[in-house]
Amino acid sequence: MNATDTRERILGRMFQDIHKNGFQGLRADRVIADMGITKGALYHYFPSKDAIGLAVIAEIIEPSYLAFFRSLEQAKGHPIDLLKDHLQELADKASPDDIYLGCPLNNLVQEMSPLNEDFRQRLKVVMDGMIHYSTRALERGVAQGQVKADTDCAAVASFMVAGMEGAYGVAKVQKSLSSFHRNIQQLLNYLELFRM
Amino acid sequence: MNATDTRERILGRMFQDIHKNGFQGLRADRVIADMGITKGALYHYFPSKDAIGLAVIAEIIEPSYLAFFRSLEQAKGHPIDLLKDHLQELADKASPDDIYLGCPLNNLVQEMSPLNEDFRQRLKVVMDGMIHYSTRALERGVAQGQVKADTDCAAVASFMVAGMEGAYGVAKVQKSLSSFHRNIQQLLNYLELFRM
DNA sequence: TTGCGCATACCAACTAGTATGTATACATTT
DNA sequence: AAATGTATACATACTAGTTGGTATGCGCAA
């Protein structure tokens, strides 16, 4: 068990606890106790609780969310299909627990944006990234005659992300996977409007 | 200053603090200290912190959100116009602070749904109500030839609420009123699709 | 033998909640 | 009408448990 492993194991567990309890609800000492290690290890790797949260965003949430959207830059295929396929995949892969706990990104956004500017800015980078790469994909679609010429690509991309997060939120209160599917389906219908 | 006043003043302040800090972030004693009263008063009216949160939902959040949607039952006019007007009004009336702090309903949903079943159910009643009354309004529109006959009214109503909450969320990280306006505008465009 | 990776032991501040006291209004009895 | 009881609406003081964080020590590999 080398050092990097321990740090990443801690981060992974912290992510899970934050996912369920929120950052304010995170009890770092309880998490590490569950892992069978002690505060010595925790504070060896992270100077403070805030640092844990920021590291979770930077090292777990951001990569996992932006991977797909960055990949749009090199992706071939109709941008509307690429975006729809991604949303469809999110819906297909979502477990009841994913729905019950909600979108980790959205959760942190709602909780931490007004409380901590460092958090907000890091989270904003992630969401802006999602919107940015989607916008560019749609714009390429316009240039290639795949997307309607009068499309406000930035507005559509932004609303797609908003609709996604909204779908997570509604499904979360309702504790309903099928609610999530229905709302994602409506979002797919919306995206289809902009196909050439 | 009679008793009812004090109770309602406490609730109002608690609502504000929850709106900013979340329920877990609420420090009830700090709030009442700011009000110039003491724990005696607080625990005279509320048996526990949870009771404060549930009272805020039942007595402040639920009425304010459901007022409009209930009114749809008696409203005359095109249902799509009624819904669009409401969304437009939300956008027009939103202050920068409303955006920065986010939608109180959505905030609590994201934070509390997985943590407290009592909270989740009370919040679900509110969101279900919003969707329910919107669905019925659209269905009456179908019956009266104002809304396209093949419209899945429940799906549209649900997605409208999801889009609304999503718009709040995205605008919250971005700290941008214009982002909110853009996303609401997209939602209005979406609703327009179902006009007969 | 020095520094890394952790464990142990501790602490100050906070936090929800309680136990108890008290002033005032209002009803009841005398 | 005066005296007495009683419920309401708080205030004060306290506590047990928690929480984030620190100080220190110690084994082990390079």
XYZ file of C-alpha atoms (C1' of nucleotides) in Angstrom:
452
model
C 0.000 0.000 0.000
C 2.022 2.993 -1.170
C 1.393 6.638 -0.459
C -0.441 7.511 -3.654
C -2.835 4.641 -3.062
C -3.728 5.856 0.412
C -4.355 9.375 -0.778
C -6.586 8.199 -3.575
C -8.430 5.758 -1.365
C -9.142 8.570 1.074
C -10.344 10.834 -1.720
C -12.619 8.143 -3.108
C -14.270 7.570 0.224
C -14.625 11.255 0.886
C -16.304 11.613 -2.487
C -18.816 8.936 -1.569
C -19.599 10.517 1.772
C -19.939 13.967 0.240
C -22.168 12.481 -2.432
C -24.560 11.296 0.234
C -24.261 13.859 3.018
C -23.065 16.947 1.236
C -19.830 18.734 2.033
C -21.119 20.282 5.226
C -22.456 16.889 6.210
C -19.123 15.214 5.552
C -17.594 13.872 8.763
C -14.015 13.323 7.785
C -13.037 11.513 10.948
C -15.930 9.100 10.648
C -14.938 8.284 7.077
C -11.337 7.554 7.926
C -12.405 5.545 10.968
C -14.543 3.431 8.648
C -11.471 2.962 6.473
C -9.494 1.746 9.450
C -7.009 4.572 9.366
C -6.565 7.614 11.549
C -6.414 11.362 11.479
C -2.663 11.211 11.178
C -3.009 9.861 7.653
C -5.769 12.283 6.721
C -4.006 15.431 7.809
C -0.779 14.137 6.347
C -2.325 14.400 2.889
C -4.837 17.222 3.315
C -4.289 20.395 5.308
C -7.991 21.031 5.963
C -11.522 19.895 5.294
C -11.890 22.475 2.528
C -8.827 21.026 0.819
C -10.531 17.629 0.788
C -13.581 19.050 -0.939
C -11.555 20.951 -3.513
C -9.427 17.899 -4.235
C -12.558 15.796 -4.733
C -13.807 18.313 -7.277
C -10.498 18.651 -9.095
C -9.425 15.024 -9.090
C -12.674 13.057 -9.205
C -15.636 15.144 -10.324
C -14.025 17.295 -12.999
C -12.277 14.463 -14.889
C -15.313 12.204 -14.817
C -17.651 14.885 -16.115
C -15.412 16.528 -18.674
C -14.056 13.332 -20.229
C -16.990 12.974 -22.592
C -17.373 16.640 -23.407
C -13.686 17.093 -24.181
C -13.882 14.062 -26.427
C -16.398 15.942 -28.574
C -13.497 17.944 -29.992
C -12.208 14.937 -31.900
C -15.418 13.009 -32.269
C -16.785 12.241 -35.673
C -20.492 11.936 -36.223
C -23.516 14.159 -35.989
C -23.180 16.410 -32.901
C -26.849 15.985 -32.030
C -26.420 12.233 -32.087
C -23.292 12.461 -29.954
C -25.047 14.564 -27.327
C -28.215 12.493 -27.401
C -26.248 9.261 -27.119
C -24.448 10.595 -24.089
C -27.680 11.588 -22.366
C -29.243 8.279 -23.291
C -26.261 6.499 -21.806
C -26.556 8.491 -18.593
C -30.184 7.443 -18.356
C -29.485 3.817 -19.191
C -26.611 3.478 -16.772
C -28.262 5.304 -13.878
C -28.899 3.035 -10.924
C -31.631 3.749 -8.379
C -28.879 4.856 -6.043
C -27.481 7.302 -8.601
C -30.913 8.870 -8.716
C -31.502 8.777 -5.001
C -28.182 10.470 -4.261
C -28.386 12.819 -7.213
C -25.743 14.266 -9.485
C -22.553 14.856 -7.457
C -21.754 17.974 -9.436
C -25.212 19.445 -9.062
C -25.313 18.594 -5.367
C -22.130 20.497 -4.666
C -23.191 23.388 -6.845
C -26.434 23.854 -4.956
C -24.827 23.486 -1.568
C -21.521 25.264 -1.872
C -21.855 28.018 -4.471
C -23.127 30.649 -2.035
C -20.908 29.489 0.812
C -17.423 29.240 -0.605
C -16.100 31.117 -3.592
C -13.248 28.655 -4.161
C -15.754 25.840 -4.483
C -17.998 27.849 -6.750
C -15.225 28.726 -9.146
C -13.940 25.169 -9.382
C -17.477 23.896 -9.975
C -18.146 26.619 -12.498
C -15.116 25.502 -14.501
C -16.639 22.046 -14.783
C -20.092 23.218 -15.842
C -18.714 25.874 -18.157
C -16.560 23.171 -19.717
C -19.548 20.946 -20.359
C -21.407 23.808 -21.970
C -18.398 25.063 -23.875
C -17.521 21.804 -25.590
C -21.168 21.135 -26.385
C -21.476 24.580 -27.896
C -18.438 23.998 -30.089
C -19.758 20.647 -31.240
C -23.055 22.251 -32.236
C -21.242 25.075 -33.987
C -19.253 22.599 -36.036
C -22.556 20.952 -36.826
C -23.856 24.249 -38.150
C -20.732 24.721 -40.267
C -21.160 21.235 -41.697
C -24.848 21.587 -42.398
C -25.846 19.054 -39.753
C -27.420 21.558 -37.400
C -29.921 24.238 -38.336
C -28.153 27.414 -39.332
C -30.106 29.746 -37.043
C -29.394 27.688 -33.919
C -28.192 29.598 -30.867
C -25.644 26.915 -30.041
C -24.566 28.360 -26.711
C -28.163 28.668 -25.544
C -29.003 25.125 -26.585
C -25.885 23.703 -24.942
C -26.577 25.603 -21.753
C -30.174 24.481 -21.634
C -29.160 20.907 -22.279
C -26.968 20.963 -19.189
C -29.685 22.726 -17.201
C -32.269 20.184 -18.318
C -29.948 17.373 -17.331
C -29.383 18.743 -13.852
C -33.059 19.505 -13.492
C -33.937 15.957 -14.462
C -31.616 14.666 -11.748
C -33.168 16.983 -9.199
C -36.789 16.138 -9.883
C -36.034 12.425 -9.962
C -34.213 12.789 -6.674
C -37.196 14.079 -4.713
C -39.477 11.676 -6.438
C -37.004 8.857 -5.859
C -37.968 7.654 -9.282
C -35.764 6.272 -12.007
C -38.609 6.391 -14.492
C -39.116 10.088 -13.810
C -35.473 10.586 -14.756
C -35.958 8.615 -17.949
C -39.049 10.603 -18.894
C -37.329 13.924 -18.410
C -34.215 12.847 -20.288
C -36.497 11.719 -23.110
C -38.048 15.178 -23.239
C -34.557 16.650 -23.375
C -33.726 14.352 -26.289
C -36.850 15.560 -28.084
C -35.743 19.126 -27.504
C -32.295 18.487 -28.960
C -33.804 16.840 -32.001
C -35.432 20.149 -32.924
C -32.090 21.536 -34.018
C -31.155 18.796 -36.444
C -30.921 20.050 -40.018
C -45.631 41.639 19.835
C -47.922 38.660 20.303
C -47.018 34.992 20.223
C -47.959 34.292 16.627
C -45.783 37.133 15.502
C -42.756 35.755 17.295
C -43.224 32.296 15.852
C -43.572 33.656 12.356
C -40.647 35.996 12.754
C -38.505 33.065 13.848
C -39.654 30.967 10.900
C -38.959 33.762 8.468
C -35.422 34.202 9.714
C -34.800 30.479 9.747
C -35.974 30.324 6.153
C -33.488 33.001 5.169
C -30.619 31.257 6.921
C -31.532 27.895 5.417
C -31.787 29.549 2.025
C -28.200 30.646 2.294
C -26.505 27.958 4.371
C -28.671 24.916 3.790
C -30.453 23.046 6.540
C -27.329 21.356 7.804
C -25.617 24.718 7.749
C -28.396 26.373 9.722
C -27.215 27.483 13.162
C -30.438 28.029 14.974
C -28.888 29.678 18.019
C -26.956 32.125 15.881
C -30.141 33.115 14.083
C -32.111 33.750 17.237
C -29.168 35.581 18.776
C -29.216 37.861 15.723
C -32.914 38.379 16.358
C -32.193 39.418 19.920
C -34.106 36.548 21.469
C -32.966 33.391 23.180
C -33.224 29.636 23.096
C -36.141 29.735 25.477
C -38.286 31.301 22.799
C -37.030 28.984 20.081
C -37.635 25.753 21.913
C -40.914 27.069 23.170
C -42.226 27.033 19.610
C -40.214 24.234 18.014
C -39.283 20.937 19.648
C -36.207 20.347 17.508
C -34.124 21.584 14.607
C -35.860 19.148 12.261
C -39.200 20.628 13.266
C -37.940 24.045 12.221
C -37.007 22.760 8.774
C -40.296 20.962 8.280
C -42.251 24.021 9.414
C -40.328 26.193 6.961
C -41.288 23.825 4.145
C -44.934 23.525 5.174
C -45.585 27.130 6.103
C -43.319 29.143 3.847
C -42.049 27.176 0.862
C -45.113 25.132 -0.017
C -47.621 28.006 -0.005
C -45.386 30.311 -1.984
C -44.677 27.739 -4.667
C -48.113 26.188 -4.994
C -50.100 29.424 -4.995
C -49.668 29.959 -8.712
C -50.041 26.340 -9.747
C -53.210 25.852 -7.735
C -54.606 29.002 -9.321
C -54.355 27.274 -12.704
C -57.451 25.285 -11.770
C -59.653 28.347 -12.059
C -57.596 30.358 -14.501
C -58.991 31.329 -17.834
C -56.734 31.716 -20.824
C -54.440 29.555 -22.889
C -52.562 27.153 -20.573
C -49.329 27.594 -22.504
C -49.601 31.337 -22.057
C -50.339 30.941 -18.362
C -47.284 28.751 -17.818
C -45.050 30.877 -19.988
C -46.179 34.042 -18.251
C -45.340 32.537 -14.887
C -41.855 31.525 -15.990
C -41.310 34.910 -17.570
C -42.379 36.549 -14.342
C -39.948 34.423 -12.361
C -37.180 35.520 -14.693
C -38.188 39.163 -14.606
C -38.525 39.339 -10.861
C -35.344 37.402 -10.046
C -32.777 39.544 -8.280
C -29.068 38.761 -8.423
C -29.406 37.489 -4.884
C -32.242 35.139 -5.840
C -29.921 33.629 -8.405
C -26.879 33.564 -6.179
C -28.768 31.767 -3.414
C -30.754 29.574 -5.750
C -34.257 28.202 -5.606
C -35.106 27.439 -1.954
C -37.134 24.416 -2.962
C -34.434 22.993 -5.176
C -31.750 23.657 -2.576
C -33.564 21.660 0.054
C -34.400 18.897 -2.383
C -30.782 18.412 -3.326
C -29.534 18.566 0.225
C -32.152 16.755 2.238
C -33.791 14.143 0.018
C -31.239 11.421 0.720
C -30.792 12.381 4.349
C -34.258 12.645 5.802
C -37.324 10.876 4.528
C -39.704 13.319 6.250
C -38.096 16.190 4.411
C -38.122 14.336 1.107
C -41.805 13.541 1.318
C -42.810 17.074 2.220
C -40.688 18.437 -0.612
C -42.036 15.855 -3.008
C -45.571 17.005 -2.253
C -44.616 20.503 -3.366
C -42.926 19.451 -6.597
C -45.599 16.884 -7.399
C -48.165 19.613 -6.866
C -46.438 21.942 -9.304
C -46.306 19.181 -11.905
C -49.827 17.961 -11.203
C -51.576 21.298 -11.648
C -49.523 22.077 -14.741
C -50.442 18.712 -16.202
C -54.129 19.330 -15.602
C -53.923 22.759 -17.175
C -52.316 21.291 -20.284
C -54.887 18.511 -20.402
C -57.703 21.037 -20.330
C -55.873 22.790 -23.140
C -55.940 19.588 -25.159
C -59.652 19.153 -24.492
C -60.287 22.706 -25.636
C -58.145 22.453 -28.736
C -55.529 24.880 -27.417
C -52.794 22.307 -26.993
C -51.737 19.715 -29.544
C -53.764 16.550 -29.175
C -50.810 14.154 -29.026
C -49.082 16.054 -26.204
C -47.842 13.974 -23.275
C -49.021 16.556 -20.782
C -47.480 14.942 -17.721
C -44.101 14.633 -19.423
C -44.162 18.236 -20.583
C -45.208 19.508 -17.150
C -42.505 17.473 -15.460
C -39.838 18.671 -17.850
C -40.946 22.247 -17.427
C -40.326 21.994 -13.684
C -37.037 20.190 -14.272
C -35.922 22.833 -16.729
C -36.843 25.556 -14.279
C -34.827 24.007 -11.468
C -31.966 23.297 -13.824
C -31.945 26.903 -14.965
C -31.673 28.010 -11.349
C -28.819 25.610 -10.720
C -26.706 26.552 -13.715
C -27.230 30.243 -13.063
C -26.227 29.692 -9.464
C -22.744 28.374 -10.231
C -22.290 30.897 -12.937
C -23.581 33.628 -10.652
C -25.283 35.006 -13.697
C -28.724 36.478 -14.015
C -28.436 36.537 -17.795
C -27.676 32.834 -17.838
C -30.945 32.313 -15.991
C -32.792 34.445 -18.491
C -31.308 32.572 -21.439
C -32.263 29.188 -20.046
C -35.770 30.294 -19.156
C -36.096 31.604 -22.701
C -35.166 28.176 -24.047
C -37.766 26.660 -21.777
C -40.359 29.079 -23.154
C -39.417 28.022 -26.682
C -39.864 24.404 -25.662
C -43.348 25.055 -24.264
C -44.363 26.880 -27.412
C -43.933 23.643 -29.362
C -47.100 22.257 -27.863
C -49.407 25.091 -28.803
C -52.113 24.004 -31.195
C 20.144 9.203 9.786
C 16.910 11.576 7.690
C 12.460 12.122 5.967
C 8.144 9.998 4.805
C 3.847 7.767 6.236
C 1.212 7.203 9.516
C -0.716 6.409 14.811
C -1.954 8.252 19.364
C -3.491 11.504 22.308
C -5.220 15.595 22.948
C -7.945 20.232 22.710
C -10.802 24.336 21.979
C -14.828 25.630 19.893
C -19.093 24.658 18.730
C -23.994 22.772 18.714
C -28.382 20.834 19.646
C -30.906 20.321 23.372
C -32.404 20.618 28.542
C -33.483 22.183 33.183
C -35.054 25.717 35.552
C -36.573 30.324 36.627
C -39.711 34.242 35.908
C -42.815 37.928 34.326
C -47.225 38.736 32.616
C -52.009 37.947 31.353
C -56.023 35.872 32.249
C -59.267 32.941 34.551
C -61.210 31.265 38.988
C -62.363 31.432 43.528
C -63.585 33.875 47.725
C -63.014 43.470 44.286
C -59.289 41.126 46.063
C -56.725 36.999 46.295
C -55.212 33.007 44.148
C -54.216 29.734 40.661
C -52.537 28.695 36.042
C -50.982 28.779 31.426
C -48.213 31.334 28.210
C -44.022 33.378 26.595
C -40.067 33.816 27.122
C -34.745 34.244 29.615
C -30.605 32.165 31.813
C -27.443 28.790 32.629
C -25.792 24.543 31.760
C -24.354 19.946 29.526
C -23.073 16.035 26.753
C -21.496 15.066 22.551
C -19.351 16.373 18.358
C -15.978 18.455 15.106
C -12.090 20.244 12.865
C -7.617 20.546 13.868
C -2.861 20.015 16.373
C 1.262 18.219 18.793
C 4.009 14.582 19.202
C 5.945 10.087 18.570
C 7.464 6.131 16.085
C 8.640 2.528 12.644
C 10.770 1.905 8.378
C 12.811 2.515 3.876
C 16.340 4.904 1.187
